[in-house]
Amino acid sequence: MAPIKLYGMMLSPNVTRVATLLNELGLDFDFVDVDLRTGAHKQPDFLKLNPFGQIPALQDGEEVVFESRAINRYIATKYGAALLPTPSAKLEAWLEVESHHFYPPARTLVYELLIKPMLGAPTDAAEVDKNAADLAKLLDVYEAHLAAGNKYLAGDAFTLADANHMSYLFMLTKSPKADLVASRPHVKAWWEEISARPAWAKTVASIPLPPGV
């Protein structure tokens, strides 16, 4: 059987989101670097994998999947059913919360506070303030949910809902807005719990953060 191949750049939290799940499930995979700086994601070979020219993409034998959350749903369905308890209204709700509510401000903060400085571009302070305020309000909801007896987002077990948050939570904790996580005791405890999972250490080791981050 052909090995699983993950295409992307590990500095991208969307790519890391997929690597997180592959490592969590103990799946062997080959990582194929797609350097956005050289436009590799817009070349014909990559566009055959993702016609939208975005990372990540995953090849599993004859199956090709793009969009990180779709990839993770595919991986969990095929290889990690325990991460998709059925039925689970909580799981489905928190998967949606991550993609529609958590991701937009988290992505902007990571871009402004970590990615732009790496590129030598100025940070937009107004964007940082707005998105930090939005994320703070959202994480207050997480805090209340976790404080109500939920060890993980979907209840007592680690699921895809938790895994899908990890890449951007990690980057946030490496940014000047780390207190968004650290100042909320139940959110902090949840992050410490999920980031202590053995497979996460393997994922983190592959993220090429610059010195000092």
PDB file of C-alpha atoms in Angstrom:
ATOM      1  CA  MET A   1       0.000   0.000   0.000  1.00  0.00           C
ATOM      2  CA  ALA A   2       1.318   3.431  -0.929  1.00  0.00           C
ATOM      3  CA  PRO A   3       2.198   5.574   2.095  1.00  0.00           C
ATOM      4  CA  ILE A   4       0.055   8.482   3.144  1.00  0.00           C
ATOM      5  CA  LYS A   5       1.506  11.738   1.852  1.00  0.00           C
ATOM      6  CA  LEU A   6       0.838  15.124   3.456  1.00  0.00           C
ATOM      7  CA  TYR A   7       1.636  18.138   1.271  1.00  0.00           C
ATOM      8  CA  GLY A   8       2.265  21.581   2.725  1.00  0.00           C
ATOM      9  CA  MET A   9       4.522  23.643   4.993  1.00  0.00           C
ATOM     10  CA  MET A  10       4.678  22.753   8.662  1.00  0.00           C
ATOM     11  CA  LEU A  11       4.713  26.411   9.645  1.00  0.00           C
ATOM     12  CA  SER A  12       1.119  26.556   8.423  1.00  0.00           C
ATOM     13  CA  PRO A  13      -1.274  25.739  11.289  1.00  0.00           C
ATOM     14  CA  ASN A  14      -3.708  24.304   8.743  1.00  0.00           C
ATOM     15  CA  VAL A  15      -1.067  21.766   7.730  1.00  0.00           C
ATOM     16  CA  THR A  16      -0.149  21.186  11.368  1.00  0.00           C
ATOM     17  CA  ARG A  17      -3.830  20.476  12.071  1.00  0.00           C
ATOM     18  CA  VAL A  18      -3.592  17.431   9.799  1.00  0.00           C
ATOM     19  CA  ALA A  19      -0.182  16.312  11.091  1.00  0.00           C
ATOM     20  CA  THR A  20      -1.625  16.477  14.602  1.00  0.00           C
ATOM     21  CA  LEU A  21      -4.254  13.881  13.763  1.00  0.00           C
ATOM     22  CA  LEU A  22      -1.916  11.638  11.777  1.00  0.00           C
ATOM     23  CA  ASN A  23       0.496  11.560  14.711  1.00  0.00           C
ATOM     24  CA  GLU A  24      -2.302  11.115  17.246  1.00  0.00           C
ATOM     25  CA  LEU A  25      -3.414   7.979  15.429  1.00  0.00           C
ATOM     26  CA  GLY A  26       0.127   6.698  14.984  1.00  0.00           C
ATOM     27  CA  LEU A  27      -0.113   6.733  11.201  1.00  0.00           C
ATOM     28  CA  ASP A  28       3.077   6.729   9.169  1.00  0.00           C
ATOM     29  CA  PHE A  29       3.174   9.394   6.502  1.00  0.00           C
ATOM     30  CA  ASP A  30       5.578  11.109   4.165  1.00  0.00           C
ATOM     31  CA  PHE A  31       5.703  14.890   4.360  1.00  0.00           C
ATOM     32  CA  VAL A  32       6.097  16.647   1.022  1.00  0.00           C
ATOM     33  CA  ASP A  33       7.163  20.269   1.354  1.00  0.00           C
ATOM     34  CA  VAL A  34       5.202  22.751  -0.759  1.00  0.00           C
ATOM     35  CA  ASP A  35       6.976  26.087  -0.472  1.00  0.00           C
ATOM     36  CA  LEU A  36       4.462  28.912  -0.792  1.00  0.00           C
ATOM     37  CA  ARG A  37       7.302  31.409  -1.103  1.00  0.00           C
ATOM     38  CA  THR A  38       8.290  29.927  -4.469  1.00  0.00           C
ATOM     39  CA  GLY A  39       4.706  29.508  -5.677  1.00  0.00           C
ATOM     40  CA  ALA A  40       4.908  25.718  -5.565  1.00  0.00           C
ATOM     41  CA  HIS A  41       1.238  25.566  -4.575  1.00  0.00           C
ATOM     42  CA  LYS A  42       0.248  27.111  -7.901  1.00  0.00           C
ATOM     43  CA  GLN A  43       2.216  24.704 -10.084  1.00  0.00           C
ATOM     44  CA  PRO A  44       0.415  22.111 -12.250  1.00  0.00           C
ATOM     45  CA  ASP A  45       1.552  19.099 -10.221  1.00  0.00           C
ATOM     46  CA  PHE A  46       0.132  20.501  -7.006  1.00  0.00           C
ATOM     47  CA  LEU A  47      -3.024  21.814  -8.661  1.00  0.00           C
ATOM     48  CA  LYS A  48      -3.803  18.210  -9.588  1.00  0.00           C
ATOM     49  CA  LEU A  49      -4.048  17.559  -5.833  1.00  0.00           C
ATOM     50  CA  ASN A  50      -5.865  20.759  -4.900  1.00  0.00           C
ATOM     51  CA  PRO A  51      -7.305  22.762  -7.790  1.00  0.00           C
ATOM     52  CA  PHE A  52      -7.630  25.778  -5.476  1.00  0.00           C
ATOM     53  CA  GLY A  53      -3.858  25.904  -4.999  1.00  0.00           C
ATOM     54  CA  GLN A  54      -3.924  25.909  -1.190  1.00  0.00           C
ATOM     55  CA  ILE A  55      -2.227  23.760   1.426  1.00  0.00           C
ATOM     56  CA  PRO A  56      -2.643  21.184   2.823  1.00  0.00           C
ATOM     57  CA  ALA A  57      -3.476  18.264   0.578  1.00  0.00           C
ATOM     58  CA  LEU A  58      -3.411  14.586   1.502  1.00  0.00           C
ATOM     59  CA  GLN A  59      -2.872  11.537  -0.697  1.00  0.00           C
ATOM     60  CA  ASP A  60      -3.849   8.157   0.717  1.00  0.00           C
ATOM     61  CA  GLY A  61      -3.335   5.584  -1.990  1.00  0.00           C
ATOM     62  CA  GLU A  62      -5.731   6.547  -4.775  1.00  0.00           C
ATOM     63  CA  GLU A  63      -7.658   8.946  -2.520  1.00  0.00           C
ATOM     64  CA  VAL A  64      -6.802  12.653  -2.614  1.00  0.00           C
ATOM     65  CA  VAL A  65      -8.355  15.065  -0.128  1.00  0.00           C
ATOM     66  CA  PHE A  66      -7.887  18.799   0.395  1.00  0.00           C
ATOM     67  CA  GLU A  67      -9.119  21.319   3.018  1.00  0.00           C
ATOM     68  CA  SER A  68      -7.656  20.538   6.429  1.00  0.00           C
ATOM     69  CA  ARG A  69     -10.932  19.846   8.245  1.00  0.00           C
ATOM     70  CA  ALA A  70     -12.174  17.610   5.439  1.00  0.00           C
ATOM     71  CA  ILE A  71      -8.851  15.776   5.544  1.00  0.00           C
ATOM     72  CA  ASN A  72      -9.146  15.287   9.294  1.00  0.00           C
ATOM     73  CA  ARG A  73     -12.706  14.037   9.016  1.00  0.00           C
ATOM     74  CA  TYR A  74     -11.536  11.569   6.366  1.00  0.00           C
ATOM     75  CA  ILE A  75      -8.610  10.398   8.526  1.00  0.00           C
ATOM     76  CA  ALA A  76     -10.740  10.022  11.651  1.00  0.00           C
ATOM     77  CA  THR A  77     -13.482   8.186   9.767  1.00  0.00           C
ATOM     78  CA  LYS A  78     -11.073   5.730   8.155  1.00  0.00           C
ATOM     79  CA  TYR A  79      -8.483   5.264  10.887  1.00  0.00           C
ATOM     80  CA  GLY A  80      -9.710   6.714  14.191  1.00  0.00           C
ATOM     81  CA  ALA A  81     -13.383   6.080  14.831  1.00  0.00           C
ATOM     82  CA  ALA A  82     -12.883   6.674  18.561  1.00  0.00           C
ATOM     83  CA  LEU A  83     -12.328  10.350  17.772  1.00  0.00           C
ATOM     84  CA  LEU A  84     -15.797  10.498  16.194  1.00  0.00           C
ATOM     85  CA  PRO A  85     -18.227   9.150  18.808  1.00  0.00           C
ATOM     86  CA  THR A  86     -21.646   8.619  17.246  1.00  0.00           C
ATOM     87  CA  PRO A  87     -24.065  10.126  17.834  1.00  0.00           C
ATOM     88  CA  SER A  88     -22.505  13.179  19.426  1.00  0.00           C
ATOM     89  CA  ALA A  89     -24.280  16.486  19.182  1.00  0.00           C
ATOM     90  CA  LYS A  90     -21.542  18.089  21.289  1.00  0.00           C
ATOM     91  CA  LEU A  91     -18.847  16.902  18.925  1.00  0.00           C
ATOM     92  CA  GLU A  92     -20.589  18.261  15.851  1.00  0.00           C
ATOM     93  CA  ALA A  93     -21.359  21.561  17.578  1.00  0.00           C
ATOM     94  CA  TRP A  94     -17.767  22.136  18.688  1.00  0.00           C
ATOM     95  CA  LEU A  95     -16.374  21.176  15.311  1.00  0.00           C
ATOM     96  CA  GLU A  96     -18.531  23.961  13.896  1.00  0.00           C
ATOM     97  CA  VAL A  97     -17.507  26.380  16.647  1.00  0.00           C
ATOM     98  CA  GLU A  98     -13.854  25.801  15.806  1.00  0.00           C
ATOM     99  CA  SER A  99     -14.257  26.468  12.105  1.00  0.00           C
ATOM    100  CA  HIS A 100     -16.728  29.360  12.253  1.00  0.00           C
ATOM    101  CA  HIS A 101     -15.952  31.157  15.517  1.00  0.00           C
ATOM    102  CA  PHE A 102     -12.509  30.200  16.863  1.00  0.00           C
ATOM    103  CA  TYR A 103     -10.560  30.000  13.617  1.00  0.00           C
ATOM    104  CA  PRO A 104     -11.195  33.491  12.156  1.00  0.00           C
ATOM    105  CA  PRO A 105      -9.819  35.570  15.066  1.00  0.00           C
ATOM    106  CA  ALA A 106      -7.160  32.991  15.949  1.00  0.00           C
ATOM    107  CA  ARG A 107      -5.910  32.931  12.372  1.00  0.00           C
ATOM    108  CA  THR A 108      -5.719  36.716  12.213  1.00  0.00           C
ATOM    109  CA  LEU A 109      -3.833  36.971  15.496  1.00  0.00           C
ATOM    110  CA  VAL A 110      -1.322  34.322  14.488  1.00  0.00           C
ATOM    111  CA  TYR A 111      -0.803  36.016  11.137  1.00  0.00           C
ATOM    112  CA  GLU A 112      -0.386  39.490  12.625  1.00  0.00           C
ATOM    113  CA  LEU A 113       1.699  38.540  15.657  1.00  0.00           C
ATOM    114  CA  LEU A 114       3.860  35.680  14.362  1.00  0.00           C
ATOM    115  CA  ILE A 115       3.792  35.349  10.583  1.00  0.00           C
ATOM    116  CA  LYS A 116       4.091  39.013   9.628  1.00  0.00           C
ATOM    117  CA  PRO A 117       7.169  39.578  11.827  1.00  0.00           C
ATOM    118  CA  MET A 118       8.810  36.550  10.191  1.00  0.00           C
ATOM    119  CA  LEU A 119       8.165  38.169   6.819  1.00  0.00           C
ATOM    120  CA  GLY A 120       9.453  41.549   7.952  1.00  0.00           C
ATOM    121  CA  ALA A 121       5.993  43.118   7.609  1.00  0.00           C
ATOM    122  CA  PRO A 122       4.455  45.514  10.145  1.00  0.00           C
ATOM    123  CA  THR A 123       1.762  44.261  12.508  1.00  0.00           C
ATOM    124  CA  ASP A 124      -1.638  45.935  12.234  1.00  0.00           C
ATOM    125  CA  ALA A 125      -2.377  46.936  15.838  1.00  0.00           C
ATOM    126  CA  ALA A 126      -6.044  47.652  15.121  1.00  0.00           C
ATOM    127  CA  GLU A 127      -6.525  44.159  13.686  1.00  0.00           C
ATOM    128  CA  VAL A 128      -4.793  42.656  16.706  1.00  0.00           C
ATOM    129  CA  ASP A 129      -6.978  44.577  19.162  1.00  0.00           C
ATOM    130  CA  LYS A 130     -10.223  43.736  17.367  1.00  0.00           C
ATOM    131  CA  ASN A 131      -9.506  40.047  16.980  1.00  0.00           C
ATOM    132  CA  ALA A 132      -8.089  39.693  20.495  1.00  0.00           C
ATOM    133  CA  ALA A 133     -11.330  41.172  21.843  1.00  0.00           C
ATOM    134  CA  ASP A 134     -13.397  38.816  19.686  1.00  0.00           C
ATOM    135  CA  LEU A 135     -11.387  35.792  20.763  1.00  0.00           C
ATOM    136  CA  ALA A 136     -11.537  36.818  24.413  1.00  0.00           C
ATOM    137  CA  LYS A 137     -15.333  36.833  24.310  1.00  0.00           C
ATOM    138  CA  LEU A 138     -15.349  33.454  22.598  1.00  0.00           C
ATOM    139  CA  LEU A 139     -12.911  31.897  25.044  1.00  0.00           C
ATOM    140  CA  ASP A 140     -15.144  33.055  27.875  1.00  0.00           C
ATOM    141  CA  VAL A 141     -17.754  30.720  26.382  1.00  0.00           C
ATOM    142  CA  TYR A 142     -15.170  27.911  26.269  1.00  0.00           C
ATOM    143  CA  GLU A 143     -14.278  28.634  29.884  1.00  0.00           C
ATOM    144  CA  ALA A 144     -17.893  28.317  31.000  1.00  0.00           C
ATOM    145  CA  HIS A 145     -18.388  25.145  28.956  1.00  0.00           C
ATOM    146  CA  LEU A 146     -15.274  23.464  30.326  1.00  0.00           C
ATOM    147  CA  ALA A 147     -16.076  24.598  33.863  1.00  0.00           C
ATOM    148  CA  ALA A 148     -19.465  22.881  33.624  1.00  0.00           C
ATOM    149  CA  GLY A 149     -17.890  19.444  33.989  1.00  0.00           C
ATOM    150  CA  ASN A 150     -16.524  18.932  30.476  1.00  0.00           C
ATOM    151  CA  LYS A 151     -12.925  17.708  30.540  1.00  0.00           C
ATOM    152  CA  TYR A 152     -12.824  17.988  26.759  1.00  0.00           C
ATOM    153  CA  LEU A 153     -14.996  19.926  24.343  1.00  0.00           C
ATOM    154  CA  ALA A 154     -17.329  17.027  23.561  1.00  0.00           C
ATOM    155  CA  GLY A 155     -17.391  15.630  27.092  1.00  0.00           C
ATOM    156  CA  ASP A 156     -15.118  13.142  28.851  1.00  0.00           C
ATOM    157  CA  ALA A 157     -13.062  11.938  25.882  1.00  0.00           C
ATOM    158  CA  PHE A 158     -10.557  13.521  23.502  1.00  0.00           C
ATOM    159  CA  THR A 159     -12.160  13.862  20.066  1.00  0.00           C
ATOM    160  CA  LEU A 160     -11.634  15.455  16.684  1.00  0.00           C
ATOM    161  CA  ALA A 161     -13.083  18.687  18.104  1.00  0.00           C
ATOM    162  CA  ASP A 162     -10.119  19.013  20.458  1.00  0.00           C
ATOM    163  CA  ALA A 163      -7.573  17.929  17.851  1.00  0.00           C
ATOM    164  CA  ASN A 164      -8.745  20.501  15.330  1.00  0.00           C
ATOM    165  CA  HIS A 165      -8.038  23.339  17.794  1.00  0.00           C
ATOM    166  CA  MET A 166      -4.501  22.354  18.691  1.00  0.00           C
ATOM    167  CA  SER A 167      -2.413  23.948  15.944  1.00  0.00           C
ATOM    168  CA  TYR A 168      -3.811  27.447  16.383  1.00  0.00           C
ATOM    169  CA  LEU A 169      -3.930  27.177  20.182  1.00  0.00           C
ATOM    170  CA  PHE A 170      -0.251  26.291  20.113  1.00  0.00           C
ATOM    171  CA  MET A 171       0.637  29.282  17.960  1.00  0.00           C
ATOM    172  CA  LEU A 172      -1.435  31.575  20.168  1.00  0.00           C
ATOM    173  CA  THR A 173       0.458  30.400  23.243  1.00  0.00           C
ATOM    174  CA  LYS A 174       3.682  31.373  21.462  1.00  0.00           C
ATOM    175  CA  SER A 175       2.410  34.866  20.699  1.00  0.00           C
ATOM    176  CA  PRO A 176       2.129  38.079  22.737  1.00  0.00           C
ATOM    177  CA  LYS A 177      -1.554  37.178  23.241  1.00  0.00           C
ATOM    178  CA  ALA A 178      -0.795  33.926  25.084  1.00  0.00           C
ATOM    179  CA  ASP A 179      -2.696  35.291  28.081  1.00  0.00           C
ATOM    180  CA  LEU A 180      -5.936  34.703  26.184  1.00  0.00           C
ATOM    181  CA  VAL A 181      -5.400  31.047  27.069  1.00  0.00           C
ATOM    182  CA  ALA A 182      -3.387  31.336  30.271  1.00  0.00           C
ATOM    183  CA  SER A 183      -5.798  33.719  32.027  1.00  0.00           C
ATOM    184  CA  ARG A 184      -8.745  31.315  31.838  1.00  0.00           C
ATOM    185  CA  PRO A 185      -8.124  28.450  34.272  1.00  0.00           C
ATOM    186  CA  HIS A 186     -10.341  25.844  32.617  1.00  0.00           C
ATOM    187  CA  VAL A 187      -9.190  26.741  29.092  1.00  0.00           C
ATOM    188  CA  LYS A 188      -5.595  26.618  30.346  1.00  0.00           C
ATOM    189  CA  ALA A 189      -6.156  23.225  31.982  1.00  0.00           C
ATOM    190  CA  TRP A 190      -7.783  21.888  28.817  1.00  0.00           C
ATOM    191  CA  TRP A 191      -4.875  23.095  26.680  1.00  0.00           C
ATOM    192  CA  GLU A 192      -2.334  21.626  29.088  1.00  0.00           C
ATOM    193  CA  GLU A 193      -4.211  18.314  29.024  1.00  0.00           C
ATOM    194  CA  ILE A 194      -4.441  17.988  25.250  1.00  0.00           C
ATOM    195  CA  SER A 195      -0.938  19.334  24.586  1.00  0.00           C
ATOM    196  CA  ALA A 196       0.507  16.747  26.996  1.00  0.00           C
ATOM    197  CA  ARG A 197      -0.587  13.909  24.732  1.00  0.00           C
ATOM    198  CA  PRO A 198       2.551  12.022  23.603  1.00  0.00           C
ATOM    199  CA  ALA A 199       1.846  12.393  19.890  1.00  0.00           C
ATOM    200  CA  TRP A 200       1.704  16.177  20.196  1.00  0.00           C
ATOM    201  CA  ALA A 201       5.403  16.348  21.061  1.00  0.00           C
ATOM    202  CA  LYS A 202       6.184  14.749  17.702  1.00  0.00           C
ATOM    203  CA  THR A 203       4.030  17.319  15.909  1.00  0.00           C
ATOM    204  CA  VAL A 204       5.578  20.281  17.727  1.00  0.00           C
ATOM    205  CA  ALA A 205       9.087  19.059  16.921  1.00  0.00           C
ATOM    206  CA  SER A 206       8.285  19.405  13.222  1.00  0.00           C
ATOM    207  CA  ILE A 207       7.129  23.060  13.404  1.00  0.00           C
ATOM    208  CA  PRO A 208       9.995  25.340  12.280  1.00  0.00           C
ATOM    209  CA  LEU A 209       9.460  28.222  14.691  1.00  0.00           C
ATOM    210  CA  PRO A 210      12.136  30.926  14.560  1.00  0.00           C
ATOM    211  CA  PRO A 211      14.452  31.387  17.554  1.00  0.00           C
ATOM    212  CA  GLY A 212      12.832  33.252  20.413  1.00  0.00           C
ATOM    213  CA  VAL A 213       9.252  32.218  19.623  1.00  0.00           C
TER     214      VAL A 213
END
